[in-house]
CSV table of C-alpha atoms in Angstrom, one decimal:
chain,number,residue,atom,x,y,z
A,1,MET,CA,22.3,-2.9,-1.0
A,2,SER,CA,18.6,-3.7,-0.8
A,3,LEU,CA,16.4,-4.9,2.0
A,4,LYS,CA,13.5,-7.4,2.3
A,5,ILE,CA,11.6,-7.0,5.6
A,6,PHE,CA,9.0,-9.7,6.5
A,7,ILE,CA,6.2,-9.3,9.0
A,8,SER,CA,3.0,-11.4,9.5
A,9,ASP,CA,-0.1,-12.1,11.6
A,10,ILE,CA,-1.1,-8.6,12.5
A,11,HIS,CA,-4.8,-9.7,12.4
A,12,LEU,CA,-6.5,-6.3,12.0
A,13,SER,CA,-10.1,-7.0,12.9
A,14,ASP,CA,-13.5,-5.2,12.9
A,15,THR,CA,-13.4,-5.4,16.8
A,16,THR,CA,-16.7,-7.3,17.0
A,17,THR,CA,-14.8,-10.1,18.8
A,18,GLY,CA,-12.8,-7.8,21.0
A,19,LYS,CA,-10.4,-4.9,20.8
A,20,HIS,CA,-7.2,-6.7,19.9
A,21,ASN,CA,-5.9,-4.4,17.1
A,22,ILE,CA,-2.3,-3.0,17.2
A,23,LYS,CA,-1.9,0.7,18.1
A,24,LEU,CA,-0.4,3.2,15.7
A,25,LYS,CA,2.6,3.6,18.0
A,26,THR,CA,3.5,-0.1,17.5
A,27,LEU,CA,3.8,0.4,13.8
A,28,GLU,CA,5.7,3.7,14.3
A,29,GLY,CA,8.1,2.0,16.8
A,30,PHE,CA,8.8,-0.8,14.2
A,31,TRP,CA,9.5,1.9,11.6
A,32,ASN,CA,11.9,3.7,13.9
A,33,ASP,CA,13.8,0.4,14.3
A,34,ILE,CA,14.3,-0.1,10.6
A,35,LYS,CA,14.5,3.3,9.0
A,36,LYS,CA,18.2,3.6,9.8
A,37,ASP,CA,18.8,0.3,8.0
A,38,ILE,CA,16.7,1.5,5.0
A,39,ALA,CA,18.7,4.7,4.8
A,40,GLU,CA,22.1,3.0,5.1
A,41,ALA,CA,21.1,0.3,2.5
A,42,GLY,CA,20.5,3.0,-0.1
A,43,GLY,CA,18.8,0.6,-2.5
A,44,GLU,CA,15.3,-0.7,-2.9
A,45,SER,CA,13.5,-1.7,0.3
A,46,GLU,CA,10.5,-4.0,0.4
A,47,LEU,CA,8.1,-4.8,3.2
A,48,ILE,CA,6.4,-8.2,2.8
A,49,VAL,CA,3.3,-8.8,4.9
A,50,LEU,CA,3.2,-12.6,5.0
A,51,GLY,CA,-0.5,-13.2,5.5
A,52,ASP,CA,-3.2,-12.6,8.1
A,53,PHE,CA,-2.9,-8.9,7.9
A,54,ILE,CA,-6.6,-8.3,7.6
A,55,ASP,CA,-8.6,-10.8,9.7
A,56,VAL,CA,-11.9,-11.5,7.9
A,57,ILE,CA,-12.7,-14.6,10.0
A,58,ARG,CA,-12.6,-13.1,13.5
A,59,SER,CA,-16.0,-11.3,13.3
A,60,THR,CA,-19.4,-12.0,14.7
A,61,LYS,CA,-20.8,-11.1,11.3
A,62,TRP,CA,-20.4,-14.8,10.7
A,63,ASN,CA,-23.5,-16.2,12.2
A,64,GLY,CA,-26.2,-18.8,11.5
A,65,ASP,CA,-26.1,-19.8,7.9
A,66,ILE,CA,-23.8,-17.0,6.9
A,67,GLN,CA,-20.4,-18.7,7.1
A,68,PRO,CA,-17.0,-18.4,5.4
A,69,TRP,CA,-17.3,-21.8,3.7
A,70,LYS,CA,-20.5,-20.9,1.8
A,71,ASN,CA,-20.5,-19.9,-1.8
A,72,THR,CA,-18.3,-16.9,-2.2
A,73,GLY,CA,-20.9,-15.1,-4.3
A,74,ASP,CA,-23.4,-15.4,-1.4
A,75,ILE,CA,-21.1,-14.0,1.3
A,76,LYS,CA,-19.4,-11.2,-0.8
A,77,ASN,CA,-21.3,-8.4,1.0
A,78,VAL,CA,-20.4,-9.8,4.4
A,79,VAL,CA,-16.7,-9.9,3.4
A,80,LYS,CA,-17.0,-6.3,2.0
A,81,GLY,CA,-18.6,-5.1,5.2
A,82,ILE,CA,-16.0,-6.7,7.4
A,83,VAL,CA,-13.1,-5.3,5.3
A,84,GLU,CA,-14.6,-1.8,5.4
A,85,LYS,CA,-15.1,-2.0,9.2
A,86,VAL,CA,-11.5,-3.2,9.6
A,87,TYR,CA,-10.3,-0.2,7.7
A,88,GLU,CA,-12.5,2.1,9.8
A,89,GLU,CA,-11.2,0.7,13.0
A,90,ASN,CA,-7.6,0.8,11.9
A,91,LYS,CA,-7.5,3.9,9.7
A,92,SER,CA,-4.4,5.3,11.3
A,93,VAL,CA,-2.4,2.1,10.7
A,94,PHE,CA,-3.5,1.9,7.0
A,95,ASP,CA,-2.8,5.6,6.5
A,96,LYS,CA,0.7,5.3,8.0
A,97,LEU,CA,1.5,2.3,5.7
A,98,ASN,CA,0.2,4.3,2.8
A,99,GLU,CA,2.6,7.1,3.9
A,100,TYR,CA,5.5,4.7,3.9
A,101,VAL,CA,4.6,3.5,0.4
A,102,GLN,CA,4.4,7.0,-0.9
A,103,GLY,CA,7.8,7.6,0.7
A,104,GLY,CA,9.3,4.9,-1.5
A,105,ILE,CA,8.9,1.6,0.4
A,106,ASN,CA,7.6,-1.3,-1.8
A,107,LEU,CA,4.8,-3.2,-0.1
A,108,THR,CA,3.8,-6.8,-0.9
A,109,TYR,CA,0.7,-8.3,0.7
A,110,VAL,CA,0.7,-12.2,0.7
A,111,MET,CA,-2.5,-14.0,1.6
A,112,GLY,CA,-3.0,-16.2,4.7
A,113,ASN,CA,-5.9,-18.3,5.9
A,114,HIS,CA,-7.7,-15.5,7.8
A,115,ASP,CA,-7.6,-13.1,4.8
A,116,ARG,CA,-8.0,-15.8,2.1
A,117,LEU,CA,-11.5,-14.8,1.2
A,118,ILE,CA,-10.2,-11.4,-0.1
A,119,ASN,CA,-8.8,-13.4,-3.0
A,120,SER,CA,-12.1,-14.9,-4.1
A,121,ASP,CA,-13.2,-14.7,-7.7
A,122,GLY,CA,-15.3,-11.6,-8.3
A,123,TYR,CA,-14.0,-9.7,-5.3
A,124,ASP,CA,-12.0,-7.3,-7.5
A,125,ALA,CA,-13.7,-4.2,-6.0
A,126,ILE,CA,-12.8,-5.4,-2.4
A,127,ARG,CA,-9.2,-5.8,-3.5
A,128,LYS,CA,-9.1,-2.4,-5.2
A,129,TYR,CA,-10.4,-0.9,-1.9
A,130,ILE,CA,-7.6,-2.5,0.1
A,131,GLN,CA,-4.9,-1.6,-2.5
A,132,GLU,CA,-6.1,2.0,-2.5
A,133,LYS,CA,-6.0,2.3,1.3
A,134,LEU,CA,-2.5,0.8,1.4
A,135,GLY,CA,-1.2,3.2,-1.3
A,136,LEU,CA,-0.8,0.5,-3.9
A,137,ILE,CA,-2.0,0.7,-7.5
A,138,PRO,CA,-5.7,-0.3,-7.3
A,139,THR,CA,-5.8,-3.0,-10.0
A,140,GLY,CA,-8.2,-5.3,-8.3
A,141,GLN,CA,-5.8,-8.2,-9.2
A,142,LYS,CA,-5.5,-11.1,-6.7
A,143,PHE,CA,-2.8,-10.8,-4.0
A,144,PRO,CA,-0.1,-13.5,-4.2
A,145,TRP,CA,-0.2,-16.7,-2.2
A,146,LYS,CA,3.6,-16.9,-1.9
A,147,TYR,CA,6.7,-14.7,-2.2
A,148,SER,CA,9.6,-15.6,-4.3
A,149,VAL,CA,11.9,-13.6,-6.6
A,150,ASP,CA,14.0,-15.0,-9.4
A,151,GLY,CA,17.6,-15.3,-8.4
A,152,LEU,CA,16.9,-14.8,-4.7
A,153,PRO,CA,17.1,-17.9,-2.5
A,154,ILE,CA,14.1,-17.0,-0.4
A,155,TYR,CA,10.7,-18.8,-0.5
A,156,ALA,CA,8.0,-17.4,1.8
A,157,VAL,CA,4.4,-18.5,2.4
A,158,HIS,CA,2.0,-17.9,5.3
A,159,GLY,CA,2.4,-21.5,6.3
A,160,ASN,CA,-1.2,-22.5,7.0
A,161,ASP,CA,-1.0,-25.3,4.4
A,162,PHE,CA,1.2,-27.2,6.7
A,163,ASP,CA,-1.5,-27.1,9.4
A,164,ILE,CA,-4.1,-29.8,8.8
A,165,TYR,CA,-6.8,-27.7,10.4
A,166,ASN,CA,-6.1,-24.6,8.2
A,167,LYS,CA,-5.1,-26.0,4.8
A,168,THR,CA,-6.4,-23.9,1.9
A,169,GLU,CA,-4.3,-25.3,-1.0
A,170,ASN,CA,-6.2,-26.9,-3.9
A,171,SER,CA,-9.3,-24.9,-2.9
A,172,SER,CA,-9.6,-26.7,0.5
A,173,LEU,CA,-12.0,-25.2,3.0
A,174,PRO,CA,-10.3,-25.1,6.4
A,175,ILE,CA,-12.1,-26.5,9.5
A,176,GLY,CA,-10.2,-23.7,11.3
A,177,ASP,CA,-12.8,-21.3,9.9
A,178,ALA,CA,-15.6,-23.2,11.6
A,179,ILE,CA,-13.6,-23.5,14.9
A,180,VAL,CA,-13.4,-19.7,14.9
A,181,THR,CA,-16.8,-18.7,13.7
A,182,LEU,CA,-18.9,-21.5,15.5
A,183,LEU,CA,-16.9,-21.8,18.7
A,184,ILE,CA,-14.3,-19.1,19.5
A,185,ASN,CA,-16.3,-16.1,18.3
A,186,GLN,CA,-19.6,-17.3,19.7
A,187,TYR,CA,-18.5,-18.6,23.1
A,188,PRO,CA,-18.1,-15.2,24.8
A,189,GLU,CA,-21.4,-14.0,23.3
A,190,GLU,CA,-23.3,-17.0,24.6
A,191,VAL,CA,-21.7,-16.9,28.1
A,192,LYS,CA,-22.5,-13.2,28.3
A,193,LYS,CA,-26.1,-13.9,27.4
A,194,ALA,CA,-26.5,-16.7,30.0
A,195,LEU,CA,-24.8,-14.7,32.8
A,196,GLU,CA,-27.0,-11.6,32.1
A,197,GLU,CA,-30.1,-13.7,32.3
A,198,LYS,CA,-29.0,-14.7,35.8
A,199,ASN,CA,-28.0,-11.2,36.8
A,200,ALA,CA,-24.6,-12.5,37.6
A,201,PRO,CA,-21.8,-10.1,38.8
A,202,ASN,CA,-18.6,-9.4,36.7
A,203,VAL,CA,-20.3,-10.2,33.4
A,204,ALA,CA,-18.2,-7.6,31.5
A,205,LYS,CA,-14.9,-8.9,33.0
A,206,VAL,CA,-15.7,-12.5,32.1
A,207,TYR,CA,-16.9,-11.5,28.6
A,208,LYS,CA,-13.7,-9.6,27.9
A,209,SER,CA,-11.5,-12.4,29.3
A,210,LEU,CA,-13.2,-15.0,27.1
A,211,GLN,CA,-12.7,-12.9,24.0
A,212,GLU,CA,-8.9,-13.4,24.7
A,213,ILE,CA,-9.1,-17.2,24.0
A,214,ASP,CA,-7.8,-16.8,20.5
A,215,ASN,CA,-4.8,-14.9,21.9
A,216,LEU,CA,-3.7,-17.8,24.1
A,217,ARG,CA,-0.3,-19.3,23.2
A,218,PRO,CA,0.0,-22.3,23.1
A,219,SER,CA,-3.8,-22.6,22.5
A,220,THR,CA,-3.8,-26.0,24.3
A,221,VAL,CA,-3.7,-24.1,27.7
A,222,THR,CA,-7.3,-22.9,27.1
A,223,PRO,CA,-8.9,-25.2,29.7
A,224,TYR,CA,-6.7,-23.6,32.3
A,225,TRP,CA,-7.6,-20.1,31.1
A,226,ILE,CA,-11.3,-20.9,31.5
A,227,ASP,CA,-10.6,-22.2,35.0
A,228,TYR,CA,-8.7,-18.9,35.7
A,229,VAL,CA,-11.7,-16.9,34.4
A,230,LYS,CA,-14.2,-18.8,36.5
A,231,LYS,CA,-12.7,-17.2,39.6
A,232,SER,CA,-14.5,-14.0,38.7
A,233,LEU,CA,-17.9,-15.7,39.1
A,234,GLN,CA,-19.9,-16.9,42.1
A,235,PRO,CA,-19.6,-20.7,42.6
A,236,GLU,CA,-23.2,-21.2,41.5
A,237,ASP,CA,-22.5,-19.4,38.2
A,238,GLN,CA,-19.3,-21.1,37.3
A,239,SER,CA,-20.9,-24.2,35.7
A,240,LEU,CA,-22.3,-21.8,33.0
A,241,LEU,CA,-18.9,-21.6,31.4
A,242,VAL,CA,-18.7,-25.4,31.0
A,243,ASP,CA,-22.4,-25.9,30.0
A,244,THR,CA,-22.3,-23.1,27.4
A,245,TRP,CA,-19.1,-24.6,25.8
A,246,ASN,CA,-20.6,-28.1,25.8
A,247,ASN,CA,-23.8,-26.8,24.1
A,248,LEU,CA,-21.8,-25.0,21.4
A,249,SER,CA,-19.5,-28.0,20.9
A,250,GLU,CA,-22.5,-30.3,20.3
A,251,LYS,CA,-23.8,-27.8,17.7
A,252,PHE,CA,-20.3,-27.6,16.1
A,253,PHE,CA,-20.0,-31.4,15.7
A,254,ASP,CA,-23.6,-31.5,14.3
A,255,ASN,CA,-22.8,-28.9,11.6
A,256,GLY,CA,-22.9,-30.2,8.1
A,257,PHE,CA,-19.6,-28.6,7.0
A,258,VAL,CA,-17.9,-30.0,10.1
A,259,LYS,CA,-19.3,-33.5,9.6
A,260,ASP,CA,-18.1,-33.4,6.0
A,261,TRP,CA,-14.6,-32.5,7.1
A,262,PHE,CA,-14.5,-35.3,9.7
A,263,GLN,CA,-15.7,-37.8,7.1
A,264,LYS,CA,-12.7,-36.8,4.9
A,265,ASN,CA,-10.1,-36.7,7.6
A,266,ASP,CA,-11.1,-39.4,10.1
A,267,TYR,CA,-9.2,-42.7,9.5
A,268,TRP,CA,-9.1,-45.9,11.4
A,269,SER,CA,-5.8,-46.3,13.3
A,270,PHE,CA,-4.5,-47.5,16.6
A,271,LEU,CA,-3.4,-44.0,17.4
A,272,PRO,CA,-5.5,-40.8,17.3
A,273,ASP,CA,-5.5,-39.1,13.9
A,274,ASP,CA,-5.9,-35.4,13.4
A,275,ALA,CA,-9.7,-35.6,13.4
A,276,ASP,CA,-9.6,-37.6,16.7
A,277,LYS,CA,-7.3,-35.1,18.3
A,278,LEU,CA,-9.6,-32.2,17.4
A,279,GLU,CA,-12.7,-34.0,18.7
A,280,ILE,CA,-10.9,-34.9,22.0
A,281,ALA,CA,-9.7,-31.4,22.4
A,282,PHE,CA,-13.1,-29.7,21.9
A,283,ARG,CA,-15.2,-32.2,23.8
A,284,HIS,CA,-12.9,-31.7,26.7
A,285,PHE,CA,-12.2,-28.1,26.1
A,286,THR,CA,-13.1,-27.0,29.6
A,287,ASP,CA,-12.0,-30.2,31.4
A,288,THR,CA,-9.1,-29.8,33.8
A,289,LYS,CA,-8.3,-29.9,37.5
A,290,LEU,CA,-5.9,-27.3,38.7
A,291,GLY,CA,-4.2,-29.8,41.0
A,292,ARG,CA,-2.6,-31.4,37.9
A,293,ALA,CA,-2.2,-28.2,35.9
A,294,TYR,CA,1.5,-27.9,36.4
A,295,GLU,CA,2.3,-31.5,35.1
A,296,LYS,CA,-0.1,-31.1,32.2
A,297,PHE,CA,1.4,-27.8,31.3
A,298,LEU,CA,4.8,-29.4,30.9
A,299,GLU,CA,3.3,-32.0,28.6
A,300,ILE,CA,1.6,-29.3,26.6
A,301,LYS,CA,4.9,-27.5,26.1
A,302,LYS,CA,6.5,-30.7,24.8
A,303,ASP,CA,3.7,-31.2,22.3
A,304,PHE,CA,3.9,-27.6,21.1
A,305,ILE,CA,7.7,-28.0,20.4
A,306,LYS,CA,6.9,-31.0,18.3
A,307,GLU,CA,4.5,-29.0,16.3
A,308,THR,CA,7.1,-26.4,15.6
A,309,ASP,CA,9.5,-29.1,14.5
A,310,GLN,CA,6.9,-30.3,12.0
A,311,ASN,CA,7.0,-26.9,10.4
A,312,ALA,CA,10.8,-27.1,10.1
A,313,VAL,CA,10.5,-30.5,8.4
A,314,ALA,CA,8.0,-29.0,5.9
A,315,ALA,CA,10.4,-26.1,5.3
A,316,LEU,CA,13.2,-28.5,4.6
A,317,LYS,CA,11.1,-30.1,1.8
A,318,LEU,CA,10.4,-26.7,0.4
A,319,ILE,CA,14.1,-25.8,0.4
A,320,ASN,CA,14.9,-29.0,-1.5
A,321,SER,CA,12.0,-28.6,-4.0
A,322,ASN,CA,12.6,-24.8,-4.6
A,323,LYS,CA,16.4,-25.0,-4.4
A,324,CYS,CA,16.6,-22.1,-2.0
A,325,ASP,CA,18.4,-21.3,1.2
A,326,TYR,CA,15.6,-19.7,3.3
A,327,VAL,CA,12.0,-20.7,3.9
A,328,LEU,CA,9.7,-18.3,5.8
A,329,PHE,CA,6.4,-19.1,7.4
A,330,GLY,CA,4.1,-17.1,9.7
A,331,HIS,CA,0.9,-18.6,11.0
A,332,THR,CA,2.0,-20.1,14.3
A,333,HIS,CA,2.5,-16.7,16.1
A,334,GLU,CA,5.8,-18.0,17.4
A,335,SER,CA,8.9,-16.5,15.8
A,336,ALA,CA,11.7,-19.0,15.3
A,337,VAL,CA,14.9,-19.8,13.5
A,338,HIS,CA,16.0,-23.4,12.7
A,339,LEU,CA,19.1,-24.4,10.9
A,340,LEU,CA,18.0,-27.2,8.5
A,341,ASP,CA,21.0,-28.1,6.5
A,342,VAL,CA,24.5,-27.1,5.4
A,343,GLU,CA,25.3,-27.8,1.7
A,344,GLY,CA,28.5,-26.7,0.0
A,345,GLY,CA,29.2,-24.3,2.9
A,346,LYS,CA,25.7,-22.7,2.5
A,347,GLU,CA,23.5,-22.8,5.7
A,348,LYS,CA,19.9,-23.3,5.0
A,349,TYR,CA,17.2,-22.0,7.4
A,350,TYR,CA,13.6,-22.1,8.4
A,351,ILE,CA,12.4,-18.8,9.8
A,352,ASN,CA,9.1,-18.0,11.4
A,353,THR,CA,8.0,-14.3,11.3
A,354,GLY,CA,6.0,-14.5,14.5
A,355,THR,CA,3.2,-12.0,15.1
A,356,TRP,CA,2.2,-8.5,16.2
A,357,ARG,CA,-0.7,-9.8,18.2
A,358,ASN,CA,-1.4,-9.4,21.9
A,359,ARG,CA,-0.8,-12.8,23.5
A,360,ILE,CA,-1.9,-14.4,26.8
A,361,VAL,CA,1.0,-16.4,28.0
A,362,PRO,CA,1.1,-19.0,30.8
A,363,GLY,CA,3.6,-19.2,33.5
A,364,GLY,CA,4.2,-22.8,34.7
A,365,TYR,CA,6.6,-22.3,37.6
A,366,LYS,CA,4.0,-22.0,40.3
A,367,ARG,CA,3.3,-25.4,41.6
A,368,LYS,CA,-0.3,-24.7,42.7
A,369,GLY,CA,-1.5,-23.8,39.3
A,370,ILE,CA,-0.8,-21.9,36.1
A,371,VAL,CA,-0.8,-18.1,36.1
A,372,PHE,CA,-1.3,-15.9,33.0
A,373,GLY,CA,0.1,-12.7,31.7
A,374,HIS,CA,-0.5,-10.2,28.9
A,375,GLN,CA,2.2,-9.5,26.3
A,376,GLU,CA,2.3,-7.7,22.9
A,377,SER,CA,4.6,-9.3,20.4
A,378,ILE,CA,6.4,-7.4,17.7
A,379,ASP,CA,8.5,-9.6,15.4
A,380,TYR,CA,10.2,-9.0,12.1
A,381,VAL,CA,12.8,-10.6,9.8
A,382,MET,CA,15.2,-8.5,7.7
A,383,PHE,CA,17.4,-9.7,4.8
A,384,LYS,CA,20.3,-7.5,3.6
A,385,ILE,CA,21.0,-8.2,-0.1
A,386,ASP,CA,23.7,-7.2,-2.5
A,387,ASP,CA,23.5,-8.2,-6.2
A,388,SER,CA,21.0,-11.0,-5.4
A,389,GLU,CA,23.3,-12.4,-2.7
A,390,ILE,CA,22.1,-12.4,0.8
A,391,LYS,CA,24.7,-10.9,3.0
A,392,GLU,CA,22.8,-11.4,6.3
A,393,PHE,CA,19.5,-12.0,7.9
A,394,GLN,CA,18.2,-10.7,11.2
A,395,LEU,CA,15.2,-11.9,13.3
A,396,TRP,CA,14.0,-9.4,15.8
A,397,ASN,CA,11.7,-10.3,18.6
A,398,GLY,CA,10.0,-7.6,20.6
A,399,THR,CA,7.8,-8.1,23.7
A,400,LEU,CA,5.9,-5.3,25.3
A,401,HIS,CA,4.1,-5.5,28.6
A,402,ASP,CA,2.2,-2.4,29.3
A,403,ASN,CA,0.9,-1.9,32.9
A,404,MET,CA,-1.5,0.9,31.8
């Protein structure tokens, strides 16, 4: 019996946009969960990291004209510096994975959208560095973009190519990079600067809270999070949060790369297209009234479920084109299992591997407004295989709330 264990979206970062990295005890807890299965299987065990393990994009090293969509030769040293800092900040996690590899586990690292630059042409030395730290043979060869094995009915990709804002197939440059580097990364920095100039109280608390924006799930609750953060400020300082966002938003839409993306993706239609939705979202990013928060939140939840269904539809197409029984994505940070079809008695599934990231989650049961809580997710998918036949799969969802 052999095992295939899938995880994704760990997003190890250089900490310049906040301290969001997993703790060593999280990895060790995961290992304690699966080591009995590994021992009982007796055969080969493989850990597949399905993208966004190293987060090269969430870093304030991207600034001014130094951006991820520039010529890869020009930004090579920036990527190298971020990767080295990611290792430095997460050395215990890398060392522990290295230990597992030396102990006999096979490790496969598949690329996602936040680590895609690692696979750039001419980045062999950067890849060798990562391979060495993970205990892999340091060949410098590119990491795979998908996971599939002949004779095994599994097809796994990170899943970002089914997200219009983060597509990287056919050498596409994702607008998602610009959203992160020009807006999400910069917003806390600019607010902090503006508040410090006014000698406002609670600057550190507001700064840390705004660094959590990328951890919000669903991300469409961001306006309510900003309203929530405002309460830490004096009434006369609260407008800075809105004004700062609006200034960054104007610069974002005036950026040449962003303009080019909109030109390619903005179509005339009676209903808003993907470009229209993005513009509406970011021009009204901070626009909400808490009196209607509850009703809006229910609408947002409904929209998010539709997005998940779209991933399942994409997975069904991949099942048909790749003649497989299981399609796995990461990317959404929401673990899921969807039965897609039954053919000849064979059930066919879309599975999402979730995330190990900290998440800020909304509670919509309080009529007077949305409340927020902090949770750490630990999700993984395990396949038990005998002679290329899948005997079973398991999706495990872990949620940790630490009061410390």
